[in-house]
C-alpha cells in the first residue's frame, strides 16, 4: 500500500487468489505517465482516456486527438489532428475474410472485408434485409433483399428510378456515345405536368 503523508487511504498493488490488482478505494483519477507526460488516465467515474483528458475528442472539440471511452454509455471516440486516418483496421492473414463486423445486439447485420478472389473489397449483408442510403433523413437509394435497385423509390423491378418534387421531371443516363446535337446521352426522358412524356435514345448514328 502506497500512502502520502498522514493519509490513511492510498494506492494498493498486490495479488489475490484470482488476479493481480492496482487499486484505489477513493474517488480519484488513476494516471499513468512516461517521460514526465500523462499518457493514460482512468478517472474516478471509470472513464478511460488515452492521449487526452476527455472522453469525446471526436465530437466535443475541433482540435483534439486521442482515445476516449465513456463508461456511462459505452461509447468510444477516437480523433487525430494529423493528416492520417483516425482508425485503421487490418487483417494480416493469408486468407480473405471479414475485417469489420456489424451487429445489432447478437445478430450479425453484415461484414466488411475482402473476398476470396484476391483482396477485393466486399460488403456482405448477412441478413435478409434491405440496404438503404439516406441523406437529410430521406432515403435516396436502396437494394432490397430480392436484389432489386431503387433510386428515389422502393423498387418493384430490377432497376427502378423515380424523380419527384416538381412540375418537370427529367431522367438521363449518360454514356460515351456520339449522338446528334450537344447532349451526350444514352437515354433521356422528361415528363412535364399536363403534357406527354418524351423519350430519346442515342446511338453512334444519332437519336
Short mmCIF file of C-alpha atoms in Angstrom, two decimals:
data_model
loop_
_atom_site.label_atom_id
_atom_site.label_comp_id
_atom_site.label_asym_id
_atom_site.label_seq_id
_atom_site.Cartn_x
_atom_site.Cartn_y
_atom_site.Cartn_z
CA UNK A 1 0.00 0.00 0.00
CA UNK A 2 1.34 3.39 -1.02
CA UNK A 3 0.20 6.42 1.00
CA UNK A 4 1.01 10.12 1.06
CA UNK A 5 1.91 11.82 4.32
CA UNK A 6 -0.54 11.07 7.12
CA UNK A 7 -3.35 9.95 4.80
CA UNK A 8 -4.86 6.57 5.62
CA UNK A 9 -6.04 5.79 2.11
CA UNK A 10 -3.67 5.10 -0.74
CA UNK A 11 -2.83 3.05 -3.79
CA UNK A 12 -2.73 -0.70 -3.41
CA UNK A 13 -0.68 -3.00 -5.58
CA UNK A 14 -0.97 -6.71 -4.95
CA UNK A 15 -2.34 -10.12 -5.86
CA UNK A 16 -5.11 -12.35 -4.60
CA UNK A 17 -6.26 -15.87 -5.46
CA UNK A 18 -7.69 -14.87 -8.86
CA UNK A 19 -5.76 -11.86 -10.18
CA UNK A 20 -3.22 -9.13 -9.65
CA UNK A 21 -4.53 -5.63 -8.98
CA UNK A 22 -3.74 -1.94 -8.87
CA UNK A 23 -6.43 -0.48 -6.64
CA UNK A 24 -7.66 2.72 -5.06
CA UNK A 25 -10.78 2.95 -2.90
CA UNK A 26 -11.09 6.72 -3.28
CA UNK A 27 -12.89 8.94 -5.84
CA UNK A 28 -9.61 9.78 -7.52
CA UNK A 29 -8.24 9.56 -11.02
CA UNK A 30 -5.58 6.96 -11.77
CA UNK A 31 -2.97 8.44 -14.10
CA UNK A 32 -0.09 6.82 -15.99
CA UNK A 33 2.77 8.88 -17.39
CA UNK A 34 6.04 8.41 -19.24
CA UNK A 35 8.78 10.99 -19.82
CA UNK A 36 7.03 13.26 -17.31
CA UNK A 37 3.94 13.42 -19.56
CA UNK A 38 0.48 11.99 -18.92
CA UNK A 39 -0.34 9.19 -21.39
CA UNK A 40 -3.34 7.36 -19.95
CA UNK A 41 -5.98 8.04 -17.32
CA UNK A 42 -8.84 6.14 -15.71
CA UNK A 43 -10.94 8.74 -13.94
CA UNK A 44 -12.99 8.30 -10.79
CA UNK A 45 -16.14 7.54 -12.85
CA UNK A 46 -14.48 4.67 -14.70
CA UNK A 47 -13.91 6.52 -17.99
CA UNK A 48 -10.73 5.76 -19.94
CA UNK A 49 -8.68 8.34 -21.83
CA UNK A 50 -5.51 7.83 -23.85
CA UNK A 51 -3.54 10.80 -25.13
CA UNK A 52 -6.15 13.21 -23.80
CA UNK A 53 -8.17 14.13 -20.70
CA UNK A 54 -11.65 13.94 -22.30
CA UNK A 55 -13.80 11.03 -23.45
CA UNK A 56 -15.17 12.83 -26.54
CA UNK A 57 -12.18 14.05 -28.58
CA UNK A 58 -14.06 13.50 -31.86
CA UNK A 59 -17.44 15.11 -31.16
CA UNK A 60 -16.71 17.65 -28.44
CA UNK A 61 -13.77 19.52 -29.96
CA UNK A 62 -12.37 20.67 -33.30
CA UNK A 63 -8.67 20.31 -32.46
CA UNK A 64 -8.31 17.35 -30.07
CA UNK A 65 -6.74 13.94 -30.54
CA UNK A 66 -6.69 10.72 -28.58
CA UNK A 67 -8.97 7.90 -27.43
CA UNK A 68 -11.88 8.09 -25.03
CA UNK A 69 -14.26 5.53 -23.52
CA UNK A 70 -17.32 6.72 -21.58
CA UNK A 71 -18.41 4.13 -19.02
CA UNK A 72 -21.96 5.50 -18.71
CA UNK A 73 -22.80 4.97 -22.41
CA UNK A 74 -20.15 2.52 -23.63
CA UNK A 75 -19.28 4.97 -26.42
CA UNK A 76 -15.76 5.02 -27.85
CA UNK A 77 -14.34 8.04 -29.65
CA UNK A 78 -11.03 8.48 -31.47
CA UNK A 79 -9.67 11.55 -33.19
CA UNK A 80 -6.48 12.67 -34.89
CA UNK A 81 -5.10 16.14 -35.51
CA UNK A 82 -2.73 14.94 -38.24
CA UNK A 83 -3.43 14.17 -41.90
CA UNK A 84 -3.96 10.46 -41.20
CA UNK A 85 -6.88 8.09 -40.69
CA UNK A 86 -8.28 8.22 -37.17
CA UNK A 87 -8.75 4.44 -37.28
CA UNK A 88 -7.18 1.68 -39.34
CA UNK A 89 -8.26 -1.96 -39.24
CA UNK A 90 -6.27 -4.73 -40.86
CA UNK A 91 -6.49 -8.46 -41.48
CA UNK A 92 -2.92 -9.75 -41.52
CA UNK A 93 -3.85 -13.23 -42.62
CA UNK A 94 -3.28 -15.03 -45.90
CA UNK A 95 -6.98 -15.85 -46.29
CA UNK A 96 -9.55 -13.23 -47.30
CA UNK A 97 -12.43 -12.59 -44.93
CA UNK A 98 -14.09 -10.11 -42.60
CA UNK A 99 -12.24 -7.08 -41.28
CA UNK A 100 -15.21 -5.36 -39.62
CA UNK A 101 -18.43 -6.96 -38.36
CA UNK A 102 -21.67 -5.02 -37.74
CA UNK A 103 -24.09 -6.35 -35.11
CA UNK A 104 -27.50 -5.39 -33.79
CA UNK A 105 -27.41 -6.92 -30.32
CA UNK A 106 -26.41 -10.54 -31.01
CA UNK A 107 -27.42 -10.56 -34.68
CA UNK A 108 -24.77 -10.08 -37.37
CA UNK A 109 -26.11 -7.47 -39.81
CA UNK A 110 -23.15 -7.51 -42.16
CA UNK A 111 -19.40 -7.53 -42.57
CA UNK A 112 -16.82 -5.52 -44.47
CA UNK A 113 -13.66 -7.20 -45.65
CA UNK A 114 -12.12 -8.80 -48.70
CA UNK A 115 -13.47 -11.64 -50.81
CA UNK A 116 -11.78 -14.82 -51.94
CA UNK A 117 -10.84 -13.60 -55.41
CA UNK A 118 -7.73 -11.81 -54.23
CA UNK A 119 -8.24 -8.95 -51.83
CA UNK A 120 -11.12 -7.09 -53.46
CA UNK A 121 -13.29 -5.04 -51.11
CA UNK A 122 -16.53 -6.78 -50.08
CA UNK A 123 -19.57 -5.50 -48.19
CA UNK A 124 -21.57 -8.57 -47.20
CA UNK A 125 -25.08 -8.14 -45.75
CA UNK A 126 -25.75 -11.32 -43.82
CA UNK A 127 -29.43 -10.92 -43.03
CA UNK A 128 -32.35 -11.00 -45.48
CA UNK A 129 -32.74 -7.24 -45.43
CA UNK A 130 -32.67 -4.02 -47.44
CA UNK A 131 -29.53 -1.92 -47.86
CA UNK A 132 -30.57 1.75 -47.73
CA UNK A 133 -28.73 5.01 -48.43
CA UNK A 134 -30.17 8.06 -46.66
CA UNK A 135 -29.33 11.76 -46.95
CA UNK A 136 -31.00 14.55 -44.95
CA UNK A 137 -33.20 11.91 -43.25
CA UNK A 138 -34.61 10.86 -46.63
CA UNK A 139 -33.99 7.55 -48.35
CA UNK A 140 -32.46 8.14 -51.78
CA UNK A 141 -31.48 4.61 -52.81
CA UNK A 142 -31.96 1.01 -51.75
CA UNK A 143 -31.01 -2.51 -52.77
CA UNK A 144 -33.71 -4.79 -51.44
CA UNK A 145 -33.48 -8.38 -50.30
CA UNK A 146 -34.54 -9.56 -53.79
CA UNK A 147 -31.52 -7.79 -55.39
CA UNK A 148 -33.67 -5.05 -56.91
CA UNK A 149 -32.30 -1.49 -57.06
CA UNK A 150 -34.47 1.55 -56.43
CA UNK A 151 -33.41 5.19 -56.71
CA UNK A 152 -35.97 7.54 -55.23
CA UNK A 153 -38.43 4.69 -54.72
CA UNK A 154 -38.89 1.23 -53.24
CA UNK A 155 -38.30 -0.96 -56.32
CA UNK A 156 -40.72 -3.39 -57.89
CA UNK A 157 -38.38 -4.11 -60.82
CA UNK A 158 -34.70 -4.98 -61.17
CA UNK A 159 -33.92 -1.26 -61.63
CA UNK A 160 -36.44 1.45 -60.86
CA UNK A 161 -35.81 5.22 -60.83
CA UNK A 162 -38.27 7.85 -59.67
CA UNK A 163 -37.81 11.63 -59.55
CA UNK A 164 -40.49 13.72 -57.88
CA UNK A 165 -40.93 17.18 -56.46
CA UNK A 166 -41.52 19.47 -59.45
CA UNK A 167 -43.73 20.15 -62.44
CA UNK A 168 -40.99 18.84 -64.74
CA UNK A 169 -39.18 15.57 -64.13
CA UNK A 170 -36.07 14.58 -66.08
CA UNK A 171 -34.09 11.36 -66.00
CA UNK A 172 -30.93 10.96 -68.05
CA UNK A 173 -28.37 8.19 -68.44
CA UNK A 174 -25.03 9.46 -69.73
CA UNK A 175 -22.58 7.36 -71.70
CA UNK A 176 -19.63 7.88 -74.03
CA UNK A 177 -21.74 7.90 -77.17
CA UNK A 178 -21.80 10.42 -80.01
CA UNK A 179 -25.34 11.44 -80.87
CA UNK A 180 -26.82 14.36 -82.71
CA UNK A 181 -26.78 17.75 -81.05
CA UNK A 182 -24.74 18.69 -78.00
CA UNK A 183 -26.21 16.27 -75.43
CA UNK A 184 -24.20 13.12 -74.84
CA UNK A 185 -26.98 10.86 -73.54
CA UNK A 186 -27.52 7.16 -73.97
CA UNK A 187 -31.09 7.55 -72.72
CA UNK A 188 -33.13 10.61 -71.84
CA UNK A 189 -36.70 11.02 -70.58
CA UNK A 190 -38.64 14.09 -69.50
CA UNK A 191 -42.16 14.43 -68.22
CA UNK A 192 -43.80 17.84 -67.91
CA UNK A 193 -47.00 18.14 -65.93
CA UNK A 194 -50.03 18.27 -68.21
CA UNK A 195 -48.15 17.08 -71.31
CA UNK A 196 -46.96 13.78 -72.71
CA UNK A 197 -43.67 12.15 -71.72
CA UNK A 198 -40.77 12.40 -74.16
CA UNK A 199 -38.21 9.62 -74.62
CA UNK A 200 -34.98 9.64 -76.60
CA UNK A 201 -32.32 7.02 -77.24
CA UNK A 202 -28.95 7.94 -78.66
CA UNK A 203 -26.54 5.73 -80.58
CA UNK A 204 -23.49 6.09 -82.75
CA UNK A 205 -25.55 7.50 -85.63
CA UNK A 206 -27.61 9.91 -83.58
CA UNK A 207 -31.03 9.93 -81.95
#
